[in-house]
Amino acid sequence: QLRLLESGPGLMKPSETLSLTCTVSGGSFSETHYYWAWIRQAPGKGLEWLGSCYYSGNTYYNPSLKSRVTISVDTSKNQISLNLKSVTAAETAVYYCARHEGVVFDFWGQGTLVTVSS
Amino acid sequence: SSELTQDPAVSVALGQTVRLTCQGDSLRSNYASWYQQKPGRAPVLVIYGKNNRPSGIPDRFSGSTSGDTTSLTITGAQAEDEADYYCNSRDSTGDIFVFGTGTKVTVL
């Protein structure tokens, strides 16, 4: 069974760069047709797609994040990484990684809570 | 802001049928998927494509689409179906993914 596990700092300060890692196990990370995405959910709010990447490194992002977001893959470690620059308190959220093919997000990690506070 | 609109909350009596809707222009040309999310848990895919259920999802969950609206129907709602439900699809440009505003389902 495919498993995704997010890891990250937990607590950070405004203006810092958020760095998260998602480790994939139990399946082929480089399987064709599938993309790997980061999605977040602020407390009590809905889901927001941040961006996706293919195992080859092709990426596409939510335009609302402009140039602050970078997603990358490390196929040797079966990991997907998220970097988000200049975070604000409003970006306190649970951050999920997920596998998807088109609009079908079929496997999700458990999520990791990131709190942005001074 | 989300381009997919859902009713904020609905309630259903135990064993009865409830239909959740998700409306957006992009649904005229893109399929949607539906996710169930229970408190403190990650979303779980329940319906995708025309009307497909992943392995392990009960057949009381079904999906349909008409025009700019996609629907998730729970036929014979159970107590364990109480959760938030989100639709997702592409936006009107087709370039990005969007999630609906979410519907909280209460089973009475």
mmCIF file of C-alpha atoms in Angstrom:
data_model
loop_
_atom_site.group_PDB
_atom_site.id
_atom_site.type_symbol
_atom_site.label_atom_id
_atom_site.label_comp_id
_atom_site.label_asym_id
_atom_site.label_seq_id
_atom_site.Cartn_x
_atom_site.Cartn_y
_atom_site.Cartn_z
ATOM 1 C CA GLN A 1 0.000 0.000 0.000
ATOM 2 C CA LEU A 2 1.353 3.390 -0.953
ATOM 3 C CA ARG A 3 2.226 5.597 1.999
ATOM 4 C CA LEU A 4 3.092 9.274 2.067
ATOM 5 C CA LEU A 5 4.634 10.922 5.119
ATOM 6 C CA GLU A 6 5.158 14.636 5.493
ATOM 7 C CA SER A 7 7.789 16.131 7.737
ATOM 8 C CA GLY A 8 8.639 19.701 8.596
ATOM 9 C CA PRO A 9 9.491 22.281 11.245
ATOM 10 C CA GLY A 10 6.151 22.561 13.033
ATOM 11 C CA LEU A 11 6.731 26.122 14.201
ATOM 12 C CA MET A 12 8.265 29.002 12.318
ATOM 13 C CA LYS A 13 8.349 32.794 12.288
ATOM 14 C CA PRO A 14 6.840 35.196 9.770
ATOM 15 C CA SER A 15 9.035 35.997 6.738
ATOM 16 C CA GLU A 16 10.923 32.706 7.025
ATOM 17 C CA THR A 17 11.023 30.059 4.304
ATOM 18 C CA LEU A 18 8.923 26.974 4.914
ATOM 19 C CA SER A 19 10.572 23.706 3.902
ATOM 20 C CA LEU A 20 8.639 20.447 3.949
ATOM 21 C CA THR A 21 9.462 16.955 2.746
ATOM 22 C CA CYS A 22 7.135 14.146 1.724
ATOM 23 C CA THR A 23 8.569 10.634 1.694
ATOM 24 C CA VAL A 24 6.823 8.041 -0.470
ATOM 25 C CA SER A 25 6.985 4.340 0.357
ATOM 26 C CA GLY A 26 5.239 1.143 -0.611
ATOM 27 C CA GLY A 27 4.985 1.929 -4.292
ATOM 28 C CA SER A 28 6.717 3.217 -7.383
ATOM 29 C CA PHE A 29 7.612 6.854 -7.074
ATOM 30 C CA SER A 30 8.441 7.104 -10.759
ATOM 31 C CA GLU A 31 5.290 5.469 -12.088
ATOM 32 C CA THR A 32 4.058 7.261 -15.169
ATOM 33 C CA HIS A 33 0.729 9.137 -15.223
ATOM 34 C CA TYR A 34 1.040 10.208 -11.600
ATOM 35 C CA TYR A 35 1.903 13.606 -10.239
ATOM 36 C CA TRP A 36 2.738 14.554 -6.676
ATOM 37 C CA ALA A 37 1.074 17.558 -5.106
ATOM 38 C CA TRP A 38 1.152 19.780 -2.050
ATOM 39 C CA ILE A 39 -2.172 20.904 -0.611
ATOM 40 C CA ARG A 40 -2.821 22.890 2.534
ATOM 41 C CA GLN A 41 -5.726 23.509 4.857
ATOM 42 C CA ALA A 42 -5.846 26.406 7.289
ATOM 43 C CA PRO A 43 -7.602 25.701 10.608
ATOM 44 C CA GLY A 44 -11.336 25.408 10.034
ATOM 45 C CA LYS A 45 -10.962 26.213 6.338
ATOM 46 C CA GLY A 46 -11.050 24.393 3.024
ATOM 47 C CA LEU A 47 -8.388 22.776 0.877
ATOM 48 C CA GLU A 48 -5.982 24.758 -1.294
ATOM 49 C CA TRP A 49 -3.817 23.208 -3.992
ATOM 50 C CA LEU A 50 -0.299 24.697 -3.944
ATOM 51 C CA GLY A 51 1.373 22.918 -6.837
ATOM 52 C CA SER A 52 2.349 19.621 -8.419
ATOM 53 C CA CYS A 53 5.398 17.937 -9.824
ATOM 54 C CA TYR A 54 6.150 14.943 -11.995
ATOM 55 C CA TYR A 55 8.927 12.509 -11.126
ATOM 56 C CA SER A 56 10.923 13.957 -14.028
ATOM 57 C CA GLY A 57 10.894 17.340 -12.354
ATOM 58 C CA ASN A 58 8.206 19.110 -14.377
ATOM 59 C CA THR A 59 6.241 21.371 -12.082
ATOM 60 C CA TYR A 60 3.236 23.682 -12.088
ATOM 61 C CA TYR A 61 2.003 25.961 -9.368
ATOM 62 C CA ASN A 62 -1.016 27.810 -8.076
ATOM 63 C CA PRO A 63 -0.662 31.325 -9.522
ATOM 64 C CA SER A 64 -1.907 32.797 -6.228
ATOM 65 C CA LEU A 65 1.449 31.936 -4.685
ATOM 66 C CA LYS A 66 3.277 33.755 -7.462
ATOM 67 C CA SER A 67 7.015 33.139 -7.284
ATOM 68 C CA ARG A 68 7.157 32.160 -3.606
ATOM 69 C CA VAL A 69 6.667 28.417 -4.070
ATOM 70 C CA THR A 70 9.041 25.762 -5.340
ATOM 71 C CA ILE A 71 8.357 22.035 -5.523
ATOM 72 C CA SER A 72 11.084 19.556 -6.344
ATOM 73 C CA VAL A 73 11.629 15.805 -6.421
ATOM 74 C CA ASP A 74 14.469 13.571 -5.329
ATOM 75 C CA THR A 75 13.939 10.230 -7.017
ATOM 76 C CA SER A 76 16.888 8.651 -5.208
ATOM 77 C CA LYS A 77 15.107 9.217 -1.896
ATOM 78 C CA ASN A 78 11.491 8.944 -3.122
ATOM 79 C CA GLN A 79 10.865 12.426 -1.763
ATOM 80 C CA ILE A 80 8.971 15.510 -2.814
ATOM 81 C CA SER A 81 9.899 18.836 -1.277
ATOM 82 C CA LEU A 82 8.034 22.098 -0.822
ATOM 83 C CA ASN A 83 9.669 25.462 -0.257
ATOM 84 C CA LEU A 84 7.497 28.486 0.427
ATOM 85 C CA LYS A 85 9.201 31.816 0.900
ATOM 86 C CA SER A 86 8.185 34.680 3.159
ATOM 87 C CA VAL A 87 5.400 32.945 5.033
ATOM 88 C CA THR A 88 2.831 34.873 7.030
ATOM 89 C CA ALA A 89 0.643 33.940 9.978
ATOM 90 C CA ALA A 90 -2.214 33.403 7.533
ATOM 91 C CA GLU A 91 -0.305 30.445 6.137
ATOM 92 C CA THR A 92 -0.621 28.507 9.344
ATOM 93 C CA ALA A 93 -2.120 25.272 8.096
ATOM 94 C CA VAL A 94 -1.925 21.530 7.814
ATOM 95 C CA TYR A 95 0.166 20.767 4.759
ATOM 96 C CA TYR A 96 -0.572 17.563 2.874
ATOM 97 C CA CYS A 97 1.212 15.805 0.080
ATOM 98 C CA ALA A 98 -0.834 13.663 -2.264
ATOM 99 C CA ARG A 99 -0.537 11.581 -5.406
ATOM 100 C CA HIS A 100 -2.800 12.443 -8.314
ATOM 101 C CA GLU A 101 -3.631 11.673 -11.884
ATOM 102 C CA GLY A 102 -5.532 14.580 -13.313
ATOM 103 C CA VAL A 103 -8.152 15.626 -10.778
ATOM 104 C CA VAL A 104 -8.051 12.287 -8.965
ATOM 105 C CA PHE A 105 -6.054 12.693 -5.761
ATOM 106 C CA ASP A 106 -6.043 9.077 -4.631
ATOM 107 C CA PHE A 107 -3.400 8.848 -1.907
ATOM 108 C CA TRP A 108 -2.768 11.456 0.787
ATOM 109 C CA GLY A 109 -0.284 11.779 3.578
ATOM 110 C CA GLN A 110 -1.485 12.312 7.129
ATOM 111 C CA GLY A 111 -0.515 15.972 6.945
ATOM 112 C CA THR A 112 1.818 18.081 9.023
ATOM 113 C CA LEU A 113 0.776 21.174 10.963
ATOM 114 C CA VAL A 114 2.859 24.258 10.363
ATOM 115 C CA THR A 115 2.292 27.184 12.704
ATOM 116 C CA VAL A 116 3.618 30.600 11.724
ATOM 117 C CA SER A 117 3.905 32.857 14.728
ATOM 118 C CA SER A 118 6.224 35.502 16.044
ATOM 119 C CA SER B 1 -11.349 32.241 -3.971
ATOM 120 C CA SER B 2 -12.711 28.862 -5.028
ATOM 121 C CA GLU B 3 -14.427 28.558 -8.380
ATOM 122 C CA LEU B 4 -16.390 25.562 -7.125
ATOM 123 C CA THR B 5 -19.330 26.350 -4.877
ATOM 124 C CA GLN B 6 -20.847 23.933 -2.381
ATOM 125 C CA ASP B 7 -23.586 24.305 0.211
ATOM 126 C CA PRO B 8 -21.955 24.949 3.611
ATOM 127 C CA ALA B 9 -23.942 22.340 5.511
ATOM 128 C CA VAL B 10 -26.607 19.718 5.076
ATOM 129 C CA SER B 11 -28.226 17.258 7.413
ATOM 130 C CA VAL B 12 -29.725 13.858 6.732
ATOM 131 C CA ALA B 13 -31.635 11.387 8.849
ATOM 132 C CA LEU B 14 -29.987 8.044 9.449
ATOM 133 C CA GLY B 15 -30.753 5.721 6.543
ATOM 134 C CA GLN B 16 -32.071 8.458 4.299
ATOM 135 C CA THR B 17 -30.601 9.869 1.092
ATOM 136 C CA VAL B 18 -28.708 13.124 0.730
ATOM 137 C CA ARG B 19 -27.320 14.801 -2.367
ATOM 138 C CA LEU B 20 -24.412 17.206 -2.206
ATOM 139 C CA THR B 21 -23.803 19.579 -5.074
ATOM 140 C CA CYS B 22 -20.770 21.367 -6.460
ATOM 141 C CA GLN B 23 -21.253 24.109 -9.022
ATOM 142 C CA GLY B 24 -18.740 25.768 -11.314
ATOM 143 C CA ASP B 25 -18.334 26.713 -14.959
ATOM 144 C CA SER B 26 -15.264 24.502 -15.343
ATOM 145 C CA LEU B 27 -17.409 21.446 -14.643
ATOM 146 C CA ARG B 28 -18.971 21.796 -18.073
ATOM 147 C CA SER B 29 -15.715 20.467 -19.536
ATOM 148 C CA ASN B 30 -13.890 18.759 -16.666
ATOM 149 C CA TYR B 31 -14.723 15.830 -14.443
ATOM 150 C CA ALA B 32 -14.694 16.329 -10.706
ATOM 151 C CA SER B 33 -13.675 14.159 -7.795
ATOM 152 C CA TRP B 34 -15.164 14.010 -4.306
ATOM 153 C CA TYR B 35 -13.403 13.637 -0.977
ATOM 154 C CA GLN B 36 -14.597 12.834 2.520
ATOM 155 C CA GLN B 37 -12.717 14.389 5.412
ATOM 156 C CA LYS B 38 -13.291 13.533 9.057
ATOM 157 C CA PRO B 39 -11.968 15.746 11.872
ATOM 158 C CA GLY B 40 -8.214 15.567 12.237
ATOM 159 C CA ARG B 41 -7.837 13.244 9.256
ATOM 160 C CA ALA B 42 -6.641 13.593 5.696
ATOM 161 C CA PRO B 43 -9.220 13.683 2.900
ATOM 162 C CA VAL B 44 -10.224 10.367 1.369
ATOM 163 C CA LEU B 45 -11.219 9.977 -2.278
ATOM 164 C CA VAL B 46 -14.778 8.643 -2.546
ATOM 165 C CA ILE B 47 -15.865 9.341 -6.132
ATOM 166 C CA TYR B 48 -13.984 10.176 -9.324
ATOM 167 C CA GLY B 49 -14.636 10.414 -13.037
ATOM 168 C CA LYS B 50 -18.107 9.818 -14.361
ATOM 169 C CA ASN B 51 -19.138 7.756 -11.320
ATOM 170 C CA ASN B 52 -16.270 5.618 -10.049
ATOM 171 C CA ARG B 53 -15.555 4.481 -6.513
ATOM 172 C CA PRO B 54 -12.101 3.541 -5.259
ATOM 173 C CA SER B 55 -11.699 0.146 -3.681
ATOM 174 C CA GLY B 56 -13.164 0.090 -0.189
ATOM 175 C CA ILE B 57 -15.689 2.885 -0.693
ATOM 176 C CA PRO B 58 -19.253 1.666 -0.039
ATOM 177 C CA ASP B 59 -21.643 1.585 -2.968
ATOM 178 C CA ARG B 60 -24.021 3.935 -1.155
ATOM 179 C CA PHE B 61 -21.779 6.694 -2.547
ATOM 180 C CA SER B 62 -22.467 7.684 -6.138
ATOM 181 C CA GLY B 63 -21.752 10.614 -8.414
ATOM 182 C CA SER B 64 -23.339 12.378 -11.359
ATOM 183 C CA THR B 65 -22.886 15.522 -13.413
ATOM 184 C CA SER B 66 -25.262 17.776 -15.302
ATOM 185 C CA GLY B 67 -24.133 20.970 -16.957
ATOM 186 C CA ASP B 68 -22.104 23.033 -14.522
ATOM 187 C CA THR B 69 -23.045 20.984 -11.469
ATOM 188 C CA THR B 70 -21.629 17.751 -10.148
ATOM 189 C CA SER B 71 -23.348 15.833 -7.364
ATOM 190 C CA LEU B 72 -22.436 13.293 -4.727
ATOM 191 C CA THR B 73 -25.314 11.180 -3.444
ATOM 192 C CA ILE B 74 -25.248 9.129 -0.282
ATOM 193 C CA THR B 75 -28.064 6.594 -0.398
ATOM 194 C CA GLY B 76 -28.885 5.252 3.037
ATOM 195 C CA ALA B 77 -26.614 7.535 5.049
ATOM 196 C CA GLN B 78 -24.796 5.970 7.977
ATOM 197 C CA ALA B 79 -23.490 7.593 11.135
ATOM 198 C CA GLU B 80 -19.937 7.151 9.883
ATOM 199 C CA ASP B 81 -20.719 9.292 6.839
ATOM 200 C CA GLU B 82 -20.809 12.393 9.022
ATOM 201 C CA ALA B 83 -17.899 14.426 7.714
ATOM 202 C CA ASP B 84 -16.881 17.321 5.503
ATOM 203 C CA TYR B 85 -17.069 16.677 1.775
ATOM 204 C CA TYR B 86 -15.080 18.494 -0.878
ATOM 205 C CA CYS B 87 -15.269 18.416 -4.651
ATOM 206 C CA ASN B 88 -12.304 19.255 -6.842
ATOM 207 C CA SER B 89 -11.638 19.844 -10.488
ATOM 208 C CA ARG B 90 -9.672 22.155 -12.729
ATOM 209 C CA ASP B 91 -10.341 25.871 -12.863
ATOM 210 C CA SER B 92 -11.870 27.593 -15.867
ATOM 211 C CA THR B 93 -8.477 27.941 -17.536
ATOM 212 C CA GLY B 94 -7.713 24.271 -17.038
ATOM 213 C CA ASP B 95 -4.292 25.138 -15.691
ATOM 214 C CA ILE B 96 -4.771 24.707 -11.980
ATOM 215 C CA PHE B 97 -6.678 22.528 -9.564
ATOM 216 C CA VAL B 98 -9.350 23.926 -7.327
ATOM 217 C CA PHE B 99 -11.288 22.504 -4.432
ATOM 218 C CA GLY B 100 -14.856 23.343 -3.590
ATOM 219 C CA THR B 101 -15.814 25.310 -0.519
ATOM 220 C CA GLY B 102 -16.842 22.140 1.292
ATOM 221 C CA THR B 103 -20.081 20.777 2.761
ATOM 222 C CA LYS B 104 -20.455 19.621 6.337
ATOM 223 C CA VAL B 105 -22.775 16.624 6.477
ATOM 224 C CA THR B 106 -24.555 15.868 9.727
ATOM 225 C CA VAL B 107 -26.315 12.528 10.151
ATOM 226 C CA LEU B 108 -29.247 12.871 12.549
#
